[in-house]
Tab-separated table of C-alpha atoms in Angstrom:
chain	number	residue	atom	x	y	z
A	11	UNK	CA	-1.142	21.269	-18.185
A	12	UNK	CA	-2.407	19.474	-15.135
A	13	UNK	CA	0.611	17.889	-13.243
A	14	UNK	CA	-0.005	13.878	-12.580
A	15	UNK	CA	-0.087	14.371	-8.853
A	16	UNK	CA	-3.298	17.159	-9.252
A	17	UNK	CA	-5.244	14.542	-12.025
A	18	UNK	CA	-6.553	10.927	-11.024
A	19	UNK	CA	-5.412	8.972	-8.795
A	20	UNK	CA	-6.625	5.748	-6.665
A	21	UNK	CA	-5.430	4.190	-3.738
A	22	UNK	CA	-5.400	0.519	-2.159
A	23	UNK	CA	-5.321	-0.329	1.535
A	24	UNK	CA	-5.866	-3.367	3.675
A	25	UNK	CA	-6.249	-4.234	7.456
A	26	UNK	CA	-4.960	-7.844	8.369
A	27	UNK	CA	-4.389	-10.456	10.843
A	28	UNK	CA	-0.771	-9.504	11.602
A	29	UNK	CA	2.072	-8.175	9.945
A	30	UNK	CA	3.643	-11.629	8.290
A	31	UNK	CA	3.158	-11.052	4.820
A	32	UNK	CA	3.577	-14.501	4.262
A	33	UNK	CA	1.266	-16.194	7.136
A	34	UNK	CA	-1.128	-12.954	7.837
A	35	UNK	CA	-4.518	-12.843	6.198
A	36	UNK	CA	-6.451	-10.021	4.875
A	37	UNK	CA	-10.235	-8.470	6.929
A	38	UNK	CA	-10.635	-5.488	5.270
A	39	UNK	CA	-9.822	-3.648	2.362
A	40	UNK	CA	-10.348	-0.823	-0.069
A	41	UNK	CA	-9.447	1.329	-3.174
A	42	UNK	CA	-10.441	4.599	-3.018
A	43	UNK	CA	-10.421	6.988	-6.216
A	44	UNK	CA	-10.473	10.515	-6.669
A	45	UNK	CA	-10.792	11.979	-10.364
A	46	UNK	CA	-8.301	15.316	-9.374
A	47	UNK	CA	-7.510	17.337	-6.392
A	48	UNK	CA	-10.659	18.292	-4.153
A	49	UNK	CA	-12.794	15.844	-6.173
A	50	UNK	CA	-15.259	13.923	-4.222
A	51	UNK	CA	-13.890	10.381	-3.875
A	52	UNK	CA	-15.177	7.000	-4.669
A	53	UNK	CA	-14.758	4.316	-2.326
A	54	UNK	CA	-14.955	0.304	-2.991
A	55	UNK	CA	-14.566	-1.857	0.307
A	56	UNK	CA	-14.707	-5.159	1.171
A	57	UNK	CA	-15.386	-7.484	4.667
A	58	UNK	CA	-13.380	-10.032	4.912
A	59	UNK	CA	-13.984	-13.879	6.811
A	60	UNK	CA	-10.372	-14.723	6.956
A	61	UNK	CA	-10.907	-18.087	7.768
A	62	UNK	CA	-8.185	-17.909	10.559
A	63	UNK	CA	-8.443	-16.623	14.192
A	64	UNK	CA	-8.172	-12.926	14.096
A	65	UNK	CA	-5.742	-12.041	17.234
A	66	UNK	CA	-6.578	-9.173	20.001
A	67	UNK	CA	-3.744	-7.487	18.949
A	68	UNK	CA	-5.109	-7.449	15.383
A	69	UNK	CA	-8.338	-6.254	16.604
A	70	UNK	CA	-6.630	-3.838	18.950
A	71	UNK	CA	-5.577	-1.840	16.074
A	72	UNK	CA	-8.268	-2.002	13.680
A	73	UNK	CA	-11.544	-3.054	15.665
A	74	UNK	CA	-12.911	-5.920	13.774
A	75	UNK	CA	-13.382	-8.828	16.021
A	76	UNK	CA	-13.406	-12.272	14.775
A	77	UNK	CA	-16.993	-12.487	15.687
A	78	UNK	CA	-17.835	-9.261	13.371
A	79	UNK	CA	-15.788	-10.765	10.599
A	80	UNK	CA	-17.236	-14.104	11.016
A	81	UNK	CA	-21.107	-12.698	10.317
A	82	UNK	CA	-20.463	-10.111	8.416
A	83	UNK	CA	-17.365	-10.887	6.002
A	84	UNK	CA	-17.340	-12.651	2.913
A	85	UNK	CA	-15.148	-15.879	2.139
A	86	UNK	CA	-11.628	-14.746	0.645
A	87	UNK	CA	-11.706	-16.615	-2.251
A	88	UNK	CA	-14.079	-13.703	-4.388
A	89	UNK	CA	-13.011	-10.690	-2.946
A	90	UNK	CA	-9.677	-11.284	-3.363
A	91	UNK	CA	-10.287	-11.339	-7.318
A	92	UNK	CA	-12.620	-8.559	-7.412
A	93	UNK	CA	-9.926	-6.620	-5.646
A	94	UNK	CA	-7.186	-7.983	-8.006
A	95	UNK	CA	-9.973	-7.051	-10.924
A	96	UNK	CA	-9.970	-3.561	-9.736
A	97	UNK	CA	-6.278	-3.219	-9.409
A	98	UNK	CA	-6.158	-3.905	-12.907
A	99	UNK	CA	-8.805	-1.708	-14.156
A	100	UNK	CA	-7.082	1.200	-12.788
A	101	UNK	CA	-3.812	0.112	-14.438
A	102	UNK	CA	-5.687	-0.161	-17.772
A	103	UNK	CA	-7.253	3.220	-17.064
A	104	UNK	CA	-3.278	4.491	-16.523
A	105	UNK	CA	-4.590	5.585	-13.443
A	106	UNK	CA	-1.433	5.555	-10.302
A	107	UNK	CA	-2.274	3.398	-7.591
A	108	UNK	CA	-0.842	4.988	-4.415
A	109	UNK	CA	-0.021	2.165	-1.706
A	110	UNK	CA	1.674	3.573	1.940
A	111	UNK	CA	4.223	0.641	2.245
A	112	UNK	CA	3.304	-1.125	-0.667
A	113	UNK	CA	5.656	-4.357	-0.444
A	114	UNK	CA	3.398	-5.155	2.771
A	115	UNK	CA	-0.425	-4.832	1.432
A	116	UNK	CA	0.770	-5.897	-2.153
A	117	UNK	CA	2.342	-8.693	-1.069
A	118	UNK	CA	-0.532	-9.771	0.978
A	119	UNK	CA	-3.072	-9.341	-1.662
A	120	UNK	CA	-0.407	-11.627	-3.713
A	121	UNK	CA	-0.369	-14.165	-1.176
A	122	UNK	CA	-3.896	-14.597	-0.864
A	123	UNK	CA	-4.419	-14.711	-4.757
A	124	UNK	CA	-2.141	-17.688	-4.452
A	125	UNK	CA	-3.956	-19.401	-1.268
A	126	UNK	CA	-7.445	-18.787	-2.429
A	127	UNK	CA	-7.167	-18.472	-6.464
A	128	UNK	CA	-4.402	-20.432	-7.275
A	129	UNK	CA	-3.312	-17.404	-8.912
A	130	UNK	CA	-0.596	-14.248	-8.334
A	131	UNK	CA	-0.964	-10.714	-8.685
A	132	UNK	CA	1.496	-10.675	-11.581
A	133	UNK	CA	-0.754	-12.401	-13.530
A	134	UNK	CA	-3.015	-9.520	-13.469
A	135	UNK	CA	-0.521	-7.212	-14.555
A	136	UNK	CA	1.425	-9.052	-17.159
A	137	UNK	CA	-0.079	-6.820	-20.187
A	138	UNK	CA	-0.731	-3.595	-18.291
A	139	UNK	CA	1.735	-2.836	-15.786
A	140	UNK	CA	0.451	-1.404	-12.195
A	141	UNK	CA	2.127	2.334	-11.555
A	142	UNK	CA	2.366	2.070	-7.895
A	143	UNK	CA	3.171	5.394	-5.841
A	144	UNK	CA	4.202	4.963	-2.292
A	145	UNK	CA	4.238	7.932	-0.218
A	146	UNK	CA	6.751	6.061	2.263
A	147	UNK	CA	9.432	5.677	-0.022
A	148	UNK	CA	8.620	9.257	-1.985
A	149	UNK	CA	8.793	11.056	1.152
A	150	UNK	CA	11.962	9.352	2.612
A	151	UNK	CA	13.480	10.176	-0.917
A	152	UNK	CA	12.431	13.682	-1.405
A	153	UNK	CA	13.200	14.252	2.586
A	154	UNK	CA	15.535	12.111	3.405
A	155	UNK	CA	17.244	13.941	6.180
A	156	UNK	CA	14.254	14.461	8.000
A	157	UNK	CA	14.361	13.081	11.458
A	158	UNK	CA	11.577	10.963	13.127
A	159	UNK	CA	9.027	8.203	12.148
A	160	UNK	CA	7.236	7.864	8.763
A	161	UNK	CA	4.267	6.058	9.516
A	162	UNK	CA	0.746	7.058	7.663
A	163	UNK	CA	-0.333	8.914	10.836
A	164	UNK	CA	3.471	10.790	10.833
A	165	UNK	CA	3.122	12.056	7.102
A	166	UNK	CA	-0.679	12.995	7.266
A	167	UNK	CA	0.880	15.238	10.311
A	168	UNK	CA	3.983	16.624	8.332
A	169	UNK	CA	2.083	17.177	4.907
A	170	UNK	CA	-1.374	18.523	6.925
A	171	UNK	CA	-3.644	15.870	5.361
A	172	UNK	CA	-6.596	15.018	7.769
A	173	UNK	CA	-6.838	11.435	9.255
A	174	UNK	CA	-9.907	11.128	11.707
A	175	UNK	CA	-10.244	7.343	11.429
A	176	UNK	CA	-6.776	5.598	11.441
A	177	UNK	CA	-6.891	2.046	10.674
A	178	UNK	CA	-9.996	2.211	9.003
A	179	UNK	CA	-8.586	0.713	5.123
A	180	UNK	CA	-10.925	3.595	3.031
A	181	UNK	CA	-9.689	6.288	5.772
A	182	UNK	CA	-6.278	5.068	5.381
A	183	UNK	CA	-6.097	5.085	1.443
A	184	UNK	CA	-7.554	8.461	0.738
A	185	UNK	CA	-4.779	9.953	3.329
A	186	UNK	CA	-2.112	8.183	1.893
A	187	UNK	CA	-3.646	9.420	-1.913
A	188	UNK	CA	-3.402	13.300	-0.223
A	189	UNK	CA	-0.502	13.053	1.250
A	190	UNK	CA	0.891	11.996	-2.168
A	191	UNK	CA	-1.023	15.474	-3.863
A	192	UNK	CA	0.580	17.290	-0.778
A	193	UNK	CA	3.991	15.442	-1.514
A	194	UNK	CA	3.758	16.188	-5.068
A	195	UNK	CA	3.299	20.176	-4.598
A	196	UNK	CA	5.743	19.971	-1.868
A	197	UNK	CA	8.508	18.427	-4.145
A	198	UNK	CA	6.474	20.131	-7.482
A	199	UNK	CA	10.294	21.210	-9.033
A	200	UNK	CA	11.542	17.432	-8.821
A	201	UNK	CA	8.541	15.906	-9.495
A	202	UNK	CA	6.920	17.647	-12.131
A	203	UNK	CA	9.264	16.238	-14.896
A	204	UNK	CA	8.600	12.847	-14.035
A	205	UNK	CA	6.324	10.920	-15.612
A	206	UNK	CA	3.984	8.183	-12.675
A	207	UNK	CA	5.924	5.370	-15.043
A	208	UNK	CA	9.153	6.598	-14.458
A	209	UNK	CA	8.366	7.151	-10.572
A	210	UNK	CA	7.506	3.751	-9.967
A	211	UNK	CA	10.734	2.692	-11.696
A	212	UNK	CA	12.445	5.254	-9.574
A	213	UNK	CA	10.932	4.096	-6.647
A	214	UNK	CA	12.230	0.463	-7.004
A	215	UNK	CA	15.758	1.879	-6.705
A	216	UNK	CA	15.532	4.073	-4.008
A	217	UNK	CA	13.707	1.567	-1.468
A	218	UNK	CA	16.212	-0.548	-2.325
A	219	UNK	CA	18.652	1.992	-1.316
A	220	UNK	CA	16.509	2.895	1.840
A	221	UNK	CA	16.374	-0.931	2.805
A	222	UNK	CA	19.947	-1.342	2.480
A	223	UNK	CA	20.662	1.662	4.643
A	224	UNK	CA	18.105	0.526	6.881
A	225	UNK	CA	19.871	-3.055	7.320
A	226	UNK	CA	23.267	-1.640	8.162
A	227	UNK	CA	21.704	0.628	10.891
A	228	UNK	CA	19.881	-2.767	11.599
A	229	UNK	CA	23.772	-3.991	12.306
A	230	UNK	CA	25.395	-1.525	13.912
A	231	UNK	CA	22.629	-1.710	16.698
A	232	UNK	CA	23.156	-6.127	16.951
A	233	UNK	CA	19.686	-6.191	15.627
A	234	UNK	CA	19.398	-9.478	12.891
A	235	UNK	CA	16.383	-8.427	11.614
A	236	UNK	CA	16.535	-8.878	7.748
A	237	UNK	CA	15.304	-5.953	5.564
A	238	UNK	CA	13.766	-6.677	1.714
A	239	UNK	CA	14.696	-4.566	-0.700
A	240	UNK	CA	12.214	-5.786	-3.138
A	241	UNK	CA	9.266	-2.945	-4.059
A	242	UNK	CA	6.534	-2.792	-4.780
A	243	UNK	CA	5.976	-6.777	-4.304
A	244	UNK	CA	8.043	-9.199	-3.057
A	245	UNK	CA	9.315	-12.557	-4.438
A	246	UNK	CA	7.243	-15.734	-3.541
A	247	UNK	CA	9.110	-17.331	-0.774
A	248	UNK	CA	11.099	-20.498	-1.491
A	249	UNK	CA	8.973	-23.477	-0.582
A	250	UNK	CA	10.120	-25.424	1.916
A	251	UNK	CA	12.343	-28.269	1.578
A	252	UNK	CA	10.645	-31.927	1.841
């Protein structure tokens, strides 16, 4: 029997403004899908006007200017529900989505659903539930004691997945969707008894766990900066009082 991590899978990924999940706006995205190990995938993207000034750091990182995004992207408003639509097709289909660092693109893709839909990604979800598989928090799990980073570019190089176009979203998505195969065979003894459902269950707990460790470290060094444990989407921000 074919082990969940050799069978479908499909991945999301996004490029954005910044990295405030709250204020940031999405340029790029895409979900990538790939029937079983080896299979040739398919790739949905999408071009993004964001409306907003896109900053040189932004563009630093990813290359799309605000001039490219301005004539060739489309307004957020539809491709932010064709990209919520195909989230939830892949759910229906019980297909996992993997996401590298899922409570930041997730909770983008929320936040625009909400600015440009008047809408949530919840909503999407509320009869089929998204099975989310984030190679950040599976490898810091499985690997815990591992010492150095654990960026996408880090794991491609400890797992031996390819990456030739970092910071492109479909380049980005299939490597995070192999280094989740490459995970999976790695870890094959722990992983093969548990079901994607159960995983993303799992997973809630232990980036909680990860955050929380994460935060103390964050105090012991006099840094304030807050860590949320929430996965794979974070809570709506409290609005503001009048």
């Amino acid at each position: 029997m074919t082990c969940w991590f050799e069978g479908p899978l499909a991945a999301f990924d996004t490029e954005t403004t910044g990295v405030d999940v709250e204020g940031d706006r999405i340029v790029s995205a895409a979900v990538v899908v790939q029937d079983a190990t080896g299979g040739r995938p398919r790739v949905r993207r999408w071009l993004v006007n964001p409306g907003v000034p896109v900053p040189a750091e932004a563009t630093a990182v990813h290359g799309l200017t605000e001039d490219h995004l301005q004539r060739n992207g489309r307004w957020p408003a539809p491709v932010m529900y064709e990209i919520a639509a195909q989230l939830a097709e892949h759910a229906s289909a019980g297909r996992p989505l993997v996401v590298m660092n899922a409570p930041f693109d997730l909770t983008l893709l929320d936040r625009e659903l909400r600015r440009h839909r008047a809408s949530s990604l919840g909503r999407w979800f509320e009869s089929t539930p998204l099975l989310v598989l984030d190679p950040r928090v599976l490898d810091k799990h499985f690997d815990r004691y591992r010492k150095g980073r654990r960026t996408l570019t880090d794991l491609c190089a400890h797992y031996g997945v390819e990456l030739d176009e970092a910071h492109d979203a479909a380049a980005d998505a299939l490597a995070a969707l192999e280094v989740v195969r490459a995970l999976g065979r790695r870890f094959a003894a722990r992983l093969e008894r548990l079901s994607p459902g159960e995983l993303h269950t799992l997973q809630a707990v232990w980036h909680a766990a990860q955050a929380r460790g994460l935060q103390a470290w964050f105090a012991r060094s006099g840094t304030d900066e807050a860590v949320d444990p929430a996965w794979p989407l974070r809570p709506e921000a409290p609005a503001a009082a009048a």
